[in-house]
Coordinates of C-alpha atoms in Angstrom, one line a residue:
X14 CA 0.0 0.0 0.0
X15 CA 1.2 3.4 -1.0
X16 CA 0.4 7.0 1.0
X17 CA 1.0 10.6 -0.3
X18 CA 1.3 12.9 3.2
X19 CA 1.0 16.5 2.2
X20 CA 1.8 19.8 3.7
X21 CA -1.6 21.7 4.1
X22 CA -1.0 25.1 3.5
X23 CA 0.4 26.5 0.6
X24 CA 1.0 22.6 -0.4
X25 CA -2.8 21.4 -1.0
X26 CA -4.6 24.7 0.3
X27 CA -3.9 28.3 -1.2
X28 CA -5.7 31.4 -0.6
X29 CA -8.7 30.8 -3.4
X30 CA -8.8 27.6 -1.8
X31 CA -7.6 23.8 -2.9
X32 CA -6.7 23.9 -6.8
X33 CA -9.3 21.8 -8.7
X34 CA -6.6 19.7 -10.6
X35 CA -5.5 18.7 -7.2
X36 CA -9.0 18.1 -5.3
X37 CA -9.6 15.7 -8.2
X38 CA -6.4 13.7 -8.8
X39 CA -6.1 13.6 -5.1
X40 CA -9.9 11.3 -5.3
X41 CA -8.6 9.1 -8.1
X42 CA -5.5 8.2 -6.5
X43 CA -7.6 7.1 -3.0
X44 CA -9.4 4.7 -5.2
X45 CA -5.8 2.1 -4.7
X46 CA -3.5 4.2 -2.7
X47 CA -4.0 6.0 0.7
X48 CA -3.8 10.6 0.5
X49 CA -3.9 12.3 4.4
X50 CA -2.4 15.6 5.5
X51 CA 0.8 16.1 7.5
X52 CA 0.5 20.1 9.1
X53 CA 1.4 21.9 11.6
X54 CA -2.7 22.9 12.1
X55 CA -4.5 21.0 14.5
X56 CA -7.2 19.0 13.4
X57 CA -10.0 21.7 13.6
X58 CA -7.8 23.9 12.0
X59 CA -8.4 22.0 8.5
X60 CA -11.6 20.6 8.7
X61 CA -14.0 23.3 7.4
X62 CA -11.4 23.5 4.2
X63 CA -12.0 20.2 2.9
X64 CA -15.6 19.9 3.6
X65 CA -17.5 18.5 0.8
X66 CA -13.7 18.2 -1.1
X67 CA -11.4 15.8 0.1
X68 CA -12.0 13.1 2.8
X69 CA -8.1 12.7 4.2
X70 CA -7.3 8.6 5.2
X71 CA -5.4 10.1 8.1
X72 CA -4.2 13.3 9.6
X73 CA -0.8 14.0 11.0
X74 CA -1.3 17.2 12.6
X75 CA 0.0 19.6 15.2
X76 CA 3.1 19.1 13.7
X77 CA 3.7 15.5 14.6
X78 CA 2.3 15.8 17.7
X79 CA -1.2 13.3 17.2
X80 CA -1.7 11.0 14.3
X81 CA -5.7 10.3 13.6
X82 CA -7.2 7.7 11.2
X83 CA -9.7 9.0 8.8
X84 CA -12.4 8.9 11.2
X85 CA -10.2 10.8 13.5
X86 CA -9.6 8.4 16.1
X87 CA -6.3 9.5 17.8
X88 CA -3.7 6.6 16.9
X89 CA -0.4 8.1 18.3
X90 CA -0.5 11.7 20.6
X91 CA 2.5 13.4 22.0
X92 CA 2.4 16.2 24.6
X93 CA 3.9 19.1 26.3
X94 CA 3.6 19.6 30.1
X95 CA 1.2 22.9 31.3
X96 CA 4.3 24.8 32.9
X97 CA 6.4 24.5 29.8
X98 CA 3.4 25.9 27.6
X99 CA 2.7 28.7 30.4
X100 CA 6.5 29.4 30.1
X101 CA 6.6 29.7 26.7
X102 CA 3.1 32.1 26.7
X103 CA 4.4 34.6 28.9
X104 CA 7.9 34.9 27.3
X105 CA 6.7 35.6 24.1
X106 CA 2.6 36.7 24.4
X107 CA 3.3 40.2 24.5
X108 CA 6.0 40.4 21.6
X109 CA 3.7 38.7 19.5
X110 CA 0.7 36.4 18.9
X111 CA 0.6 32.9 20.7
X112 CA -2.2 30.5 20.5
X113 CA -2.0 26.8 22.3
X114 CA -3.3 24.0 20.5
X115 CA -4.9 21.5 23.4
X116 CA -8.2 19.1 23.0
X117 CA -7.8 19.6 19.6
X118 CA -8.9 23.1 19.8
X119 CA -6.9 26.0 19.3
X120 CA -7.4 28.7 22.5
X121 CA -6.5 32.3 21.9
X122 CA -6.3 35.1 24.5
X123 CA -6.6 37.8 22.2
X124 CA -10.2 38.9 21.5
X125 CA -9.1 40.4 18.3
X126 CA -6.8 37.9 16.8
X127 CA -5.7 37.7 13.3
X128 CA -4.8 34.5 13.0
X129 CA -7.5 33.1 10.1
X130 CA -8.9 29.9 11.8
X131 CA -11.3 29.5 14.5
X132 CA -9.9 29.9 17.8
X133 CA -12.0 29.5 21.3
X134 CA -11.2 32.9 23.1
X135 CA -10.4 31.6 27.2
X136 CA -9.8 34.8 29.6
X137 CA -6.4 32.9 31.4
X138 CA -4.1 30.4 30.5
X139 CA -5.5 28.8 33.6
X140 CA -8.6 27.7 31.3
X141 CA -6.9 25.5 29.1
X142 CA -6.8 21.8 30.5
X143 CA -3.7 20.3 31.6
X144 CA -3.5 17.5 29.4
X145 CA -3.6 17.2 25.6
X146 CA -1.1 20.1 24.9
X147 CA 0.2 19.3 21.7
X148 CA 2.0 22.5 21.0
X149 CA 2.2 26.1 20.7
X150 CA 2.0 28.4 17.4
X151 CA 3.7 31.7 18.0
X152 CA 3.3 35.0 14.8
X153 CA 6.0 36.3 14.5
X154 CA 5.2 38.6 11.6
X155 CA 8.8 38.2 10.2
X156 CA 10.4 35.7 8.8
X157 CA 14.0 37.1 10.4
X158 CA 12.0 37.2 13.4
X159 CA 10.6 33.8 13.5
X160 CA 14.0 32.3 12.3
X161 CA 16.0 34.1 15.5
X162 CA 13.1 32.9 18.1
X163 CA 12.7 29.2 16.6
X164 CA 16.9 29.5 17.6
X165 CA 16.0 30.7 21.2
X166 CA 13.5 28.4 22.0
X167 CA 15.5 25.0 20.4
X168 CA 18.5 26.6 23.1
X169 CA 16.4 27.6 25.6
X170 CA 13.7 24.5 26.9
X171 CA 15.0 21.1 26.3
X172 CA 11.7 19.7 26.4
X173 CA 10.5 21.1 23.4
X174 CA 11.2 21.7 20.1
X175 CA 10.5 24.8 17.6
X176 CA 10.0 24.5 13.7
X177 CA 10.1 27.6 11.4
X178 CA 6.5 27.6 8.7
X179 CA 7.7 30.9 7.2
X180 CA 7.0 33.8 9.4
X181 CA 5.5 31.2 11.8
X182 CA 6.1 29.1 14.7
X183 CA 5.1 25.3 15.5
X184 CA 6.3 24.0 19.1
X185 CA 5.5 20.5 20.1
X186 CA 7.3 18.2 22.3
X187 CA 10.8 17.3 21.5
X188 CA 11.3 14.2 19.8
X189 CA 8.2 15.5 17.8
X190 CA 8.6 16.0 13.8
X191 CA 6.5 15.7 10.7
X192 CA 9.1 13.5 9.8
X193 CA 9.3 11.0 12.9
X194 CA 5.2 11.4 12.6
X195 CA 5.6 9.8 8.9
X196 CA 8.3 7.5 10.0
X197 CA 5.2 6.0 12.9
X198 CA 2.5 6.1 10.3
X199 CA 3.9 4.1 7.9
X200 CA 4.4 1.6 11.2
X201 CA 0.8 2.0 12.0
X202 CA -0.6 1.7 8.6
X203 CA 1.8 -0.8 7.8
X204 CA 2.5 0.5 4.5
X205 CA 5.3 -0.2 1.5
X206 CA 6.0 3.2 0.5
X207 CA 5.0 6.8 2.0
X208 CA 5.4 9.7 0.2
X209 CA 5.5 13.5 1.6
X210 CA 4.9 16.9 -0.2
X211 CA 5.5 20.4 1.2
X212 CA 6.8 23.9 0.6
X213 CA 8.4 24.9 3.8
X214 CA 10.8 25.1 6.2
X215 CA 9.1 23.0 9.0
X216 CA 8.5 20.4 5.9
X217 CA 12.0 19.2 5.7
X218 CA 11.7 16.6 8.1
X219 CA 8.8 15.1 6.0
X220 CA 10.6 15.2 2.9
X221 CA 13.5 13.3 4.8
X222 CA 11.8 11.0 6.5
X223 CA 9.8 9.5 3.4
X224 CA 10.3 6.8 1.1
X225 CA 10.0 9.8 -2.1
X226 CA 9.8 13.6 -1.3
X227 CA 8.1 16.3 -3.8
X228 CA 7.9 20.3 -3.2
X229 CA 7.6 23.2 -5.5
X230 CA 9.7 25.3 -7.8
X231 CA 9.3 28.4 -5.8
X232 CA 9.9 26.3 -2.0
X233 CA 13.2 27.9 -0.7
X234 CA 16.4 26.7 -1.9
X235 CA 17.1 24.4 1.0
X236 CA 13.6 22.8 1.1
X237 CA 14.3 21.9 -2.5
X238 CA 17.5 20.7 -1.9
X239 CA 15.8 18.1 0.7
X240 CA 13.4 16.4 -1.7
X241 CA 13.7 13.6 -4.1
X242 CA 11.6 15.7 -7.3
X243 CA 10.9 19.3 -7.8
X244 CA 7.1 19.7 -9.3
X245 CA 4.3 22.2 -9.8
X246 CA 1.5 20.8 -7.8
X247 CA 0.2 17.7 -6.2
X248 CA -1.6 16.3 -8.8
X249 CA 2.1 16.6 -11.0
X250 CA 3.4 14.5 -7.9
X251 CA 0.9 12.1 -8.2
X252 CA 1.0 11.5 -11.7
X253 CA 4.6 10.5 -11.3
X254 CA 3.7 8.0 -8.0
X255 CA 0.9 6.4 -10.2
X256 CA 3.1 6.2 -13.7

C-alpha cells in the first residue's frame, strides 16, 4: 500500500482555496493508494477546508504531535507539560501572537486575533486543561524574526522543540517531527511506500523522512534541496507516483 502525506497550507490549500486539478487527482489516487495531511494545524484547523472536497485517510497534525485515522480516532498523541506551555506564553505573548493548541482546539487570549482559523477565546491560560497540549504556534510577523526565536527556544527549553513555517512558529514536544510522525505512520498503517509533499521550512523533516519527497519550484532553496523531485502541484506529484 502506497500513501501521499502533504503539507496543508500552501501545499494542497492556497488562498482561493484547494486547486481543482488537485482536489480531483487527489480522489482518483484514494481509489488504490491511501492521501492524508501532514500540518502543523491542528485537526480543527483543516476541517471546514475540505468539507465537501477531500475526505483525508489520516491526519498527522499539530506538527507531529497526534496522528488520527480517517475517522479521526487518535492513533499516536504526544504532549507538552502545562508549565512549559505557560513558560513559553508569557515569554513571548506580549511580543507577538501565541495561540496553544490543546483538546484539539486552538485557545487564543486575544479577543481580536488575526490569526485566520477558529480559535476559542479563554480569559487565562488557567482555562486551558492540563492534558492534551500538543504544542504552541507563535506569529512572528517576520520571517527574520521567526528564524531568530525558533533559535532561542530550540537553546532555551529542552523539552520542546520549535519548527520555522515561514513567518511562523510550531512548538510541540521534542522528539516531535513531521518527519518522525511519517516515519510511525507508515508503522501504523503498515504501509510499503509513504510519500511526503511540502513547501516549507518546517517540511524538511517530512521530505527526509519519506520513502519519495516532492515540493515546488518556488519552495526555498534548502527545502528543494531536501526532496527527491521538484514539481508544480500535487496532482504533478501524483501523476509520477501512479506512472
Amino acid at each position: 500500500m502506497k500513501a501521499l502525506a502533504s503539507d496543508f497550507d500552501g501545499t494542497l490549500y492556497f488562498e482561493d482555496g484547494i486547486k481543482e486539478n488537485d482536489q480531483q487527482a487527489i480522489v482518483h489516487f484514494q481509489k488504490h493508494h491511501l492521501f492524508g495531511l501532514c500540518t502543523g494545524r491542528p485537526l480543527i484547523g483543516v476541517q471546514h477546508y475540505l468539507k465537501d472536497c477531500i475526505q483525508p485517510d489520516f491526519y498527522i497534525v499539530s506538527s507531529g504531535a497526534c496522528i488520527l485515522d480517517k475517522e479521526c480516532h487518535v492513533l499516536y498523541e504526544q504532549t507538552i507539560s502545562k508549565e512549559i506551555m505557560k513558560a513559553i506564553y508569557q515569554q513571548y505573548h506580549q511580543k507577538a501572537e501565541v495561540s496553544i493548541q490543546a483538546d484539539f482546539r486552538i485557545y487564543t487570549l486575544m479577543k481580536d486575533s488575526k490569526i485566520p482559523i477558529a480559535q476559542t477565546y479563554v480569559e487565562s491560560i488557567d482555562c486551558i486543561g492540563d492534558e492534551h497540549i500538543f504544542g504552541l504556534s507563535i506569529n512572528a510577523v517576520h520571517e527574520q524574526q521567526a528564524k531568530e526565536w525558533t533559535h532561542d527556544l530550540n537553546e532555551t527549553y529542552k523539552e520542546i522543540i520549535a519548527f520555522q513555517n515561514k513567518e511562523y512558529i510550531d512548538i510541540v514536544k521534542r522528539g516531535c517531527s513531521k518527519g518522525e510522525a511519517v516515519k510511525k505512520l507508515k508503522e501504523l498503517l503498515h504501509l510499503d511506500m509513504v510519500y511526503g509533499i511540502g513547501d516549507s521550512y518546517n517540511d524538511i523533516p517530512m521530505l527526509e523522512s519519506a520513502d519519495c519527497s516532492f515540493t515546488f519550484h518556488d519552495s526555498p532553496q534548502i527545502v528543494q534541496e531536501k526532496a527527491t523531485h521538484i514539481v508544480s502541484s500535487i496532482s504533478e506529484a501524483i501523476k509520477m507516483i501512479e506512472d
